[in-house]
Each structure stands twice: as structure tokens, then as C-alpha cells.
Amino acid sequence: MRLSQNTRRTPDIVRRSREQANSRRGSVGLDHIILKLTTLGAEGGRRKGFVVSSRATIGRNAENLISVSSDPTMEPVHAVIERDADSVFSVRAASGTVAVRVSIDEERDSAREWPLLLGASFAAASSVAKVTGVTPRHVEIRFVTGPIAGTTHTVDETGATLGRSLDNTIVVPDGDLSRSHFRIVRVDTTFYLRDLSSTNGTYMRLEGPYAGPCKLRLTDRILVARTGFSINRFDYGIAEEMGVRDAMEDRAAVVQDLLHVARSPCSYVAVFDGHGGSNCAAFLRKQLHLHLADDLAKIHGEWNEVSTKAAMTAAFLRADERFISSSGKPQAGSTAVVALVTTKLLCCANVGDSRAVLCRGGDPIPLSEDHKPSRKDEAARIKAAGGFVIHKRVMGELAVSRAFGDAELKKSISELVGDSAEAPPPPTPASKKKRRLVVAEPDIRVDDLNPADEFVLLATDGLFNVFSDTDAVAFARADLMHHADPQLAAERLANSAIHDRKSRALRHWLMPHA
């Protein structure tokens, strides 16, 4: 089916559609962004981020703030990134091809983000397609490069999927495509492009109806020529080492823009140390930030210590209940240490013995205190619930006094022992018998950010069992001062803990504060 010429939209309709799409984008309130290379082998594998404060050019020439000489398709000055009066950053092409990755995040209404306007061009792996016809009931796309170049496909109101699997509407034999790579969906009378969590992404090119500046938001990915960049609020490094462990049960998570709303940006980082298997840590990595986002979004006005602590506590407890009720793994548990960074505040919450330390002017500032059964206040809480601590473990079993999961130890003494004559409970008051021995209620610290703040270090006990706070901060600080690469600093710290100081296993996260 060939769409007729009279189905083409007028320039005004195209312009309004493009403006509406761009209005859904953009992270506000940013005084800088950091571009990190995502293309393997680009610039010798450089991992340190490029800081953009107001304006930057990307190109092959050394005069660019971001110079990429390793990409032969890069123009001398290829793209421009600029910050506007609302502190929103945008990217535009200067003399070459620039593309923005299509979002897969449903919370951002990604289905309405990129309308397939006449003349729009998008790419997936080696395939580039162009929209050659549009009506309220059909969209026509023609592939100009890739394995099916030269073919034209008409998509009706039922939509279509593209990928290398034979069950897609449009099958493309390309190993760099995912089995189901992207979807074309129709909403009302408009067709939209939506990525299906593909490995290599789907990119809308900034040409045709999308020529000109495109607003950027945190976590965006862009392609400048053949070089990929991610858009970040902070540079960071994550490292892990297994040591003598048989399996790695630790997890980490980074969300650069937690709330996706027009308020000050909020970044989320977390480290989880699982026990009894990796199930609980894996659950928290995928779910805890979603619970936090829900509760933090309910705060009206400016965040303060009271409202932030209440929201974080509610999110932690709800996530714990959700895991226990759905996992079917009563032995699985996990610690957690979480840091939220707004433009003004640093909020840290911990459950268990994973730890956070701030480097302020070279000095270590503890942001958390380990929840150990040997702590006097924790031992008193356990005793008040009718339990006991032996061999520095709760009921002789668990080495931390607070944790997610651990369903059996979340029971009260009356649930564990029962009220039968055959197994009489300890002689504790009735109210105490209902208290839980192990809890997931976090300790929370809220600090104002300080110009002297240099970086935050989050890590499991595998690091802090062999490094003091002071030594860990000094090691990371010296490394960062030498090469300013947080990923390399994180890896070197992990390597020293395992190989020089013989830690069993660890995972940690290092974020310099710009």
C-alpha cells in the first residue's frame, strides 16, 4: 500500500507535534551535566566523564571540549550542547548526524514522546528508516540502510514490532538487534516509536521534522556520529570483587533522576549485600527506588528532615513487606545503604552493616552506623522483643540486627515459639511478644550539601571489614586526585581490599560531588 501525497501533514501541524514532543523532555534545575562515553573502544576506553556547564562542542578537532578523534565519521565540529535560561540542556547537530535514544521508561509516557512525523528518521543497529507517509490510520516507513534497505512497510492502527525474531511484524536479520527491538504504536490518531528494552537501543535522528535543538534529560543516551554518550548528573564508579566467596550476592543501583518531575533533580544510589541467596538484594535493586519515588512524590513543597525521613521509612518498610509476601524465600535477606542527593540535601538511609561515608574537605564523615546485634541499643531492642543475642548474632543466627527479608526472624517471639504448653514462650510482657526481632526500619541522616563535599562512598561490609572509614576515604581521595576517574578509583579500592587486605567479597559505589 502506497500512501498518497495528500496524506502529508502541513508544516504547522508538524511544528506543533515536534514542540509537544520536545516539551515532554528536559531535566530542569541543572548547573551542569556529565557526558560519559558508552561506545566500547572510543577514545581508548576512557571512562571519565566530560563536564558541561553551559556550552560545549563535540567533534574530531582537539579544540572541542569533547574531542573524539577515534571516530572516522565524526565531523571537525559535529554537535553542540547548550544550557538555556531555565537550566535545561539541549543537543543539536552542527554539521553531522546526531540521534537521541528512544526512552523505554513508561513512567515518562514514552509512547507519546516521539511521534512518527513525515520525514522523521530513526535508527536501530545498522538499519535506518525514514517515515515516507502518514495518515490517521497508517504510517509508511522505508528502510534506507541495513539488511532490508530499499523495502517499504505500511503499519496500520494495530501497530508493529521490529526485531530479528521471526514472530515480529518486520523481521530484520541483524545480530545487533534484539529479538524484539522496537514497537510502533498508535495512540488516538498518531503513531509513536517505542523501544522494547533493546540492548543497543533505538535512536531518533535530529533531522527532518526533528532538526534543531532537542532537550536532554538525565539518563538520556545520544549518538554523535558513531560515538555514544550517556547524560548524567554525576560521574561515578562501581566496583565489585568476589574474593573467596562461592557466589556474589551483592547488588548496586544508580538512578540519576529519581522523580522525573519539574522540581530539583534527585539522584539515587544504593548498595545491597544479600545473604541466604541473592534474591532479596536483586529484588531491592529493581524495586526499592520505585517505592521511594512513590513516597517522595507525595511530599508537598520543599523537602525537610521530617518529611524526608517519614517518606524513606515508609518506602523501606513497604518494600520489605512486598518481598516477604512474594518471594517464597524465607531465608533470603539483604542489607541496604541508600543515598539521595538533591541540589541542597544529602539523605542517607541504612539497614544492616553496609555503610556510607562522605569525604568533606578530606575528612571522613560517617553517614550511617552499622546495625549489629553487638550494639547496646540494638541488643536492648532485641531483648525487649523477647529475643537474645549469642555469638554476636540475633538468636544465634543473623549477624545483622536490621535487614530486609529474613522472614523467620521478622516474626515475633510468640509466632516463633508459640503459646502452647509444649513450647512455652519466655516470660515477657504480652506487648513485647508481638515485637519483631529483626526489622527493616532504617536509620536516616539528612545533611545540607557543603561546597567542601568531595565524594560519597557506599560499600558493603567486605570493604569496611578491612578498611577503616579514614583509610578508605584517604585511598579513594588520593586516587581521584591523581587521575580524576571515579571508575578507576573504585576498581583500585576494591582490588586493594581483596588482594592486599584479603577481604572475602565486596561491592562499592563512589560518586564525586561536582
JSON list of N, CA and C in Angstrom, two decimals, residues 64-107:
[
{"chain": "A", "resi": 64, "resn": "ASN", "atom": "N", "xyz": [37.61, 21.14, 20.38]},
{"chain": "A", "resi": 64, "resn": "ASN", "atom": "CA", "xyz": [36.32, 20.88, 21.01]},
{"chain": "A", "resi": 64, "resn": "ASN", "atom": "C", "xyz": [36.51, 20.53, 22.49]},
{"chain": "A", "resi": 65, "resn": "LEU", "atom": "N", "xyz": [35.54, 20.91, 23.32]},
{"chain": "A", "resi": 65, "resn": "LEU", "atom": "CA", "xyz": [35.59, 20.50, 24.73]},
{"chain": "A", "resi": 65, "resn": "LEU", "atom": "C", "xyz": [35.57, 18.98, 24.81]},
{"chain": "A", "resi": 66, "resn": "ILE", "atom": "N", "xyz": [34.75, 18.35, 23.93]},
{"chain": "A", "resi": 66, "resn": "ILE", "atom": "CA", "xyz": [34.70, 16.89, 23.86]},
{"chain": "A", "resi": 66, "resn": "ILE", "atom": "C", "xyz": [35.25, 16.49, 22.49]},
{"chain": "A", "resi": 67, "resn": "SER", "atom": "N", "xyz": [36.50, 16.10, 22.48]},
{"chain": "A", "resi": 67, "resn": "SER", "atom": "CA", "xyz": [37.18, 15.75, 21.24]},
{"chain": "A", "resi": 67, "resn": "SER", "atom": "C", "xyz": [37.23, 14.24, 21.10]},
{"chain": "A", "resi": 68, "resn": "VAL", "atom": "N", "xyz": [36.72, 13.73, 19.97]},
{"chain": "A", "resi": 68, "resn": "VAL", "atom": "CA", "xyz": [36.67, 12.29, 19.71]},
{"chain": "A", "resi": 68, "resn": "VAL", "atom": "C", "xyz": [37.38, 12.03, 18.38]},
{"chain": "A", "resi": 69, "resn": "SER", "atom": "N", "xyz": [38.67, 11.82, 18.46]},
{"chain": "A", "resi": 69, "resn": "SER", "atom": "CA", "xyz": [39.46, 11.61, 17.24]},
{"chain": "A", "resi": 69, "resn": "SER", "atom": "C", "xyz": [39.38, 10.18, 16.73]},
{"chain": "A", "resi": 70, "resn": "SER", "atom": "N", "xyz": [38.86, 9.27, 17.57]},
{"chain": "A", "resi": 70, "resn": "SER", "atom": "CA", "xyz": [38.85, 7.85, 17.19]},
{"chain": "A", "resi": 70, "resn": "SER", "atom": "C", "xyz": [37.68, 7.48, 16.28]},
{"chain": "A", "resi": 71, "resn": "ASP", "atom": "N", "xyz": [36.71, 8.39, 16.08]},
{"chain": "A", "resi": 71, "resn": "ASP", "atom": "CA", "xyz": [35.54, 8.11, 15.25]},
{"chain": "A", "resi": 71, "resn": "ASP", "atom": "C", "xyz": [35.76, 8.73, 13.87]},
{"chain": "A", "resi": 72, "resn": "PRO", "atom": "N", "xyz": [36.00, 7.91, 12.83]},
{"chain": "A", "resi": 72, "resn": "PRO", "atom": "CA", "xyz": [36.28, 8.47, 11.50]},
{"chain": "A", "resi": 72, "resn": "PRO", "atom": "C", "xyz": [35.08, 9.17, 10.87]},
{"chain": "A", "resi": 73, "resn": "THR", "atom": "N", "xyz": [33.87, 8.91, 11.39]},
{"chain": "A", "resi": 73, "resn": "THR", "atom": "CA", "xyz": [32.68, 9.56, 10.83]},
{"chain": "A", "resi": 73, "resn": "THR", "atom": "C", "xyz": [32.37, 10.89, 11.52]},
{"chain": "A", "resi": 74, "resn": "MET", "atom": "N", "xyz": [33.14, 11.24, 12.53]},
{"chain": "A", "resi": 74, "resn": "MET", "atom": "CA", "xyz": [32.92, 12.48, 13.27]},
{"chain": "A", "resi": 74, "resn": "MET", "atom": "C", "xyz": [33.42, 13.68, 12.47]},
{"chain": "A", "resi": 75, "resn": "GLU", "atom": "N", "xyz": [32.59, 14.72, 12.37]},
{"chain": "A", "resi": 75, "resn": "GLU", "atom": "CA", "xyz": [32.99, 15.96, 11.71]},
{"chain": "A", "resi": 75, "resn": "GLU", "atom": "C", "xyz": [33.91, 16.77, 12.64]},
{"chain": "A", "resi": 76, "resn": "PRO", "atom": "N", "xyz": [34.64, 17.73, 12.08]},
{"chain": "A", "resi": 76, "resn": "PRO", "atom": "CA", "xyz": [35.52, 18.56, 12.93]},
{"chain": "A", "resi": 76, "resn": "PRO", "atom": "C", "xyz": [34.77, 19.19, 14.11]},
{"chain": "A", "resi": 77, "resn": "VAL", "atom": "N", "xyz": [33.60, 19.77, 13.84]},
{"chain": "A", "resi": 77, "resn": "VAL", "atom": "CA", "xyz": [32.68, 20.21, 14.89]},
{"chain": "A", "resi": 77, "resn": "VAL", "atom": "C", "xyz": [31.33, 19.58, 14.55]},
{"chain": "A", "resi": 78, "resn": "HIS", "atom": "N", "xyz": [30.94, 18.58, 15.29]},
{"chain": "A", "resi": 78, "resn": "HIS", "atom": "CA", "xyz": [29.82, 17.73, 14.89]},
{"chain": "A", "resi": 78, "resn": "HIS", "atom": "C", "xyz": [28.52, 18.11, 15.58]},
{"chain": "A", "resi": 79, "resn": "ALA", "atom": "N", "xyz": [28.57, 18.43, 16.87]},
{"chain": "A", "resi": 79, "resn": "ALA", "atom": "CA", "xyz": [27.36, 18.70, 17.64]},
{"chain": "A", "resi": 79, "resn": "ALA", "atom": "C", "xyz": [27.63, 19.75, 18.70]},
{"chain": "A", "resi": 80, "resn": "VAL", "atom": "N", "xyz": [26.53, 20.38, 19.16]},
{"chain": "A", "resi": 80, "resn": "VAL", "atom": "CA", "xyz": [26.62, 21.43, 20.18]},
{"chain": "A", "resi": 80, "resn": "VAL", "atom": "C", "xyz": [25.66, 21.10, 21.31]},
{"chain": "A", "resi": 81, "resn": "ILE", "atom": "N", "xyz": [26.13, 21.27, 22.55]},
{"chain": "A", "resi": 81, "resn": "ILE", "atom": "CA", "xyz": [25.28, 21.13, 23.74]},
{"chain": "A", "resi": 81, "resn": "ILE", "atom": "C", "xyz": [25.25, 22.48, 24.44]},
{"chain": "A", "resi": 82, "resn": "GLU", "atom": "N", "xyz": [24.04, 22.96, 24.79]},
{"chain": "A", "resi": 82, "resn": "GLU", "atom": "CA", "xyz": [23.89, 24.27, 25.41]},
{"chain": "A", "resi": 82, "resn": "GLU", "atom": "C", "xyz": [22.88, 24.21, 26.54]},
{"chain": "A", "resi": 83, "resn": "ARG", "atom": "N", "xyz": [23.06, 25.13, 27.51]},
{"chain": "A", "resi": 83, "resn": "ARG", "atom": "CA", "xyz": [22.12, 25.26, 28.63]},
{"chain": "A", "resi": 83, "resn": "ARG", "atom": "C", "xyz": [21.34, 26.55, 28.46]},
{"chain": "A", "resi": 84, "resn": "ASP", "atom": "N", "xyz": [20.00, 26.49, 28.65]},
{"chain": "A", "resi": 84, "resn": "ASP", "atom": "CA", "xyz": [19.18, 27.68, 28.46]},
{"chain": "A", "resi": 84, "resn": "ASP", "atom": "C", "xyz": [18.93, 28.38, 29.80]},
{"chain": "A", "resi": 85, "resn": "ALA", "atom": "N", "xyz": [18.08, 29.42, 29.76]},
{"chain": "A", "resi": 85, "resn": "ALA", "atom": "CA", "xyz": [17.82, 30.22, 30.96]},
{"chain": "A", "resi": 85, "resn": "ALA", "atom": "C", "xyz": [17.12, 29.44, 32.05]},
{"chain": "A", "resi": 86, "resn": "ASP", "atom": "N", "xyz": [16.44, 28.36, 31.70]},
{"chain": "A", "resi": 86, "resn": "ASP", "atom": "CA", "xyz": [15.77, 27.51, 32.69]},
{"chain": "A", "resi": 86, "resn": "ASP", "atom": "C", "xyz": [16.66, 26.38, 33.18]},
{"chain": "A", "resi": 87, "resn": "SER", "atom": "N", "xyz": [17.94, 26.45, 32.85]},
{"chain": "A", "resi": 87, "resn": "SER", "atom": "CA", "xyz": [18.91, 25.42, 33.24]},
{"chain": "A", "resi": 87, "resn": "SER", "atom": "C", "xyz": [18.54, 24.05, 32.66]},
{"chain": "A", "resi": 88, "resn": "VAL", "atom": "N", "xyz": [18.03, 24.07, 31.44]},
{"chain": "A", "resi": 88, "resn": "VAL", "atom": "CA", "xyz": [17.75, 22.84, 30.70]},
{"chain": "A", "resi": 88, "resn": "VAL", "atom": "C", "xyz": [18.78, 22.73, 29.57]},
{"chain": "A", "resi": 89, "resn": "PHE", "atom": "N", "xyz": [19.40, 21.59, 29.45]},
{"chain": "A", "resi": 89, "resn": "PHE", "atom": "CA", "xyz": [20.41, 21.37, 28.42]},
{"chain": "A", "resi": 89, "resn": "PHE", "atom": "C", "xyz": [19.76, 20.78, 27.17]},
{"chain": "A", "resi": 90, "resn": "SER", "atom": "N", "xyz": [20.29, 21.18, 26.00]},
{"chain": "A", "resi": 90, "resn": "SER", "atom": "CA", "xyz": [19.82, 20.66, 24.72]},
{"chain": "A", "resi": 90, "resn": "SER", "atom": "C", "xyz": [21.01, 20.27, 23.87]},
{"chain": "A", "resi": 91, "resn": "VAL", "atom": "N", "xyz": [20.77, 19.37, 22.92]},
{"chain": "A", "resi": 91, "resn": "VAL", "atom": "CA", "xyz": [21.79, 18.98, 21.95]},
{"chain": "A", "resi": 91, "resn": "VAL", "atom": "C", "xyz": [21.25, 19.26, 20.56]},
{"chain": "A", "resi": 92, "resn": "ARG", "atom": "N", "xyz": [22.13, 19.69, 19.67]},
{"chain": "A", "resi": 92, "resn": "ARG", "atom": "CA", "xyz": [21.75, 19.89, 18.27]},
{"chain": "A", "resi": 92, "resn": "ARG", "atom": "C", "xyz": [22.94, 19.53, 17.39]},
{"chain": "A", "resi": 93, "resn": "ALA", "atom": "N", "xyz": [22.62, 19.19, 16.16]},
{"chain": "A", "resi": 93, "resn": "ALA", "atom": "CA", "xyz": [23.68, 18.89, 15.20]},
{"chain": "A", "resi": 93, "resn": "ALA", "atom": "C", "xyz": [24.30, 20.18, 14.69]},
{"chain": "A", "resi": 94, "resn": "ALA", "atom": "N", "xyz": [25.62, 20.18, 14.54]},
{"chain": "A", "resi": 94, "resn": "ALA", "atom": "CA", "xyz": [26.31, 21.31, 13.93]},
{"chain": "A", "resi": 94, "resn": "ALA", "atom": "C", "xyz": [26.56, 21.04, 12.46]},
{"chain": "A", "resi": 95, "resn": "SER", "atom": "N", "xyz": [27.12, 19.87, 12.15]},
{"chain": "A", "resi": 95, "resn": "SER", "atom": "CA", "xyz": [27.38, 19.53, 10.75]},
{"chain": "A", "resi": 95, "resn": "SER", "atom": "C", "xyz": [27.34, 18.04, 10.49]},
{"chain": "A", "resi": 96, "resn": "GLY", "atom": "N", "xyz": [26.78, 17.28, 11.41]},
{"chain": "A", "resi": 96, "resn": "GLY", "atom": "CA", "xyz": [26.72, 15.84, 11.22]},
{"chain": "A", "resi": 96, "resn": "GLY", "atom": "C", "xyz": [25.47, 15.25, 11.84]},
{"chain": "A", "resi": 97, "resn": "THR", "atom": "N", "xyz": [25.39, 13.94, 11.84]},
{"chain": "A", "resi": 97, "resn": "THR", "atom": "CA", "xyz": [24.22, 13.23, 12.35]},
{"chain": "A", "resi": 97, "resn": "THR", "atom": "C", "xyz": [24.28, 13.10, 13.87]},
{"chain": "A", "resi": 98, "resn": "VAL", "atom": "N", "xyz": [23.18, 13.47, 14.52]},
{"chain": "A", "resi": 98, "resn": "VAL", "atom": "CA", "xyz": [23.02, 13.31, 15.96]},
{"chain": "A", "resi": 98, "resn": "VAL", "atom": "C", "xyz": [21.68, 12.62, 16.19]},
{"chain": "A", "resi": 99, "resn": "ALA", "atom": "N", "xyz": [21.65, 11.68, 17.12]},
{"chain": "A", "resi": 99, "resn": "ALA", "atom": "CA", "xyz": [20.41, 10.95, 17.41]},
{"chain": "A", "resi": 99, "resn": "ALA", "atom": "C", "xyz": [20.26, 10.79, 18.91]},
{"chain": "A", "resi": 100, "resn": "VAL", "atom": "N", "xyz": [19.00, 10.71, 19.36]},
{"chain": "A", "resi": 100, "resn": "VAL", "atom": "CA", "xyz": [18.67, 10.56, 20.78]},
{"chain": "A", "resi": 100, "resn": "VAL", "atom": "C", "xyz": [17.96, 9.24, 20.98]},
{"chain": "A", "resi": 101, "resn": "ARG", "atom": "N", "xyz": [18.39, 8.49, 21.97]},
{"chain": "A", "resi": 101, "resn": "ARG", "atom": "CA", "xyz": [17.79, 7.18, 22.21]},
{"chain": "A", "resi": 101, "resn": "ARG", "atom": "C", "xyz": [16.34, 7.31, 22.64]},
{"chain": "A", "resi": 102, "resn": "VAL", "atom": "N", "xyz": [15.49, 6.48, 22.08]},
{"chain": "A", "resi": 102, "resn": "VAL", "atom": "CA", "xyz": [14.07, 6.45, 22.43]},
{"chain": "A", "resi": 102, "resn": "VAL", "atom": "C", "xyz": [13.93, 5.82, 23.82]},
{"chain": "A", "resi": 103, "resn": "SER", "atom": "N", "xyz": [13.20, 6.49, 24.69]},
{"chain": "A", "resi": 103, "resn": "SER", "atom": "CA", "xyz": [13.07, 6.01, 26.06]},
{"chain": "A", "resi": 103, "resn": "SER", "atom": "C", "xyz": [12.27, 4.72, 26.13]},
{"chain": "A", "resi": 104, "resn": "ILE", "atom": "N", "xyz": [12.58, 3.90, 27.13]},
{"chain": "A", "resi": 104, "resn": "ILE", "atom": "CA", "xyz": [11.80, 2.69, 27.39]},
{"chain": "A", "resi": 104, "resn": "ILE", "atom": "C", "xyz": [11.07, 2.80, 28.72]},
{"chain": "A", "resi": 105, "resn": "ASP", "atom": "N", "xyz": [11.12, 3.98, 29.34]},
{"chain": "A", "resi": 105, "resn": "ASP", "atom": "CA", "xyz": [10.56, 4.16, 30.68]},
{"chain": "A", "resi": 105, "resn": "ASP", "atom": "C", "xyz": [9.11, 4.59, 30.57]},
{"chain": "A", "resi": 106, "resn": "GLU", "atom": "N", "xyz": [8.18, 3.73, 30.96]},
{"chain": "A", "resi": 106, "resn": "GLU", "atom": "CA", "xyz": [6.76, 4.02, 30.83]},
{"chain": "A", "resi": 106, "resn": "GLU", "atom": "C", "xyz": [6.34, 5.18, 31.72]},
{"chain": "A", "resi": 107, "resn": "GLU", "atom": "N", "xyz": [7.05, 5.41, 32.82]},
{"chain": "A", "resi": 107, "resn": "GLU", "atom": "CA", "xyz": [6.69, 6.50, 33.72]},
{"chain": "A", "resi": 107, "resn": "GLU", "atom": "C", "xyz": [6.83, 7.84, 33.03]}
]
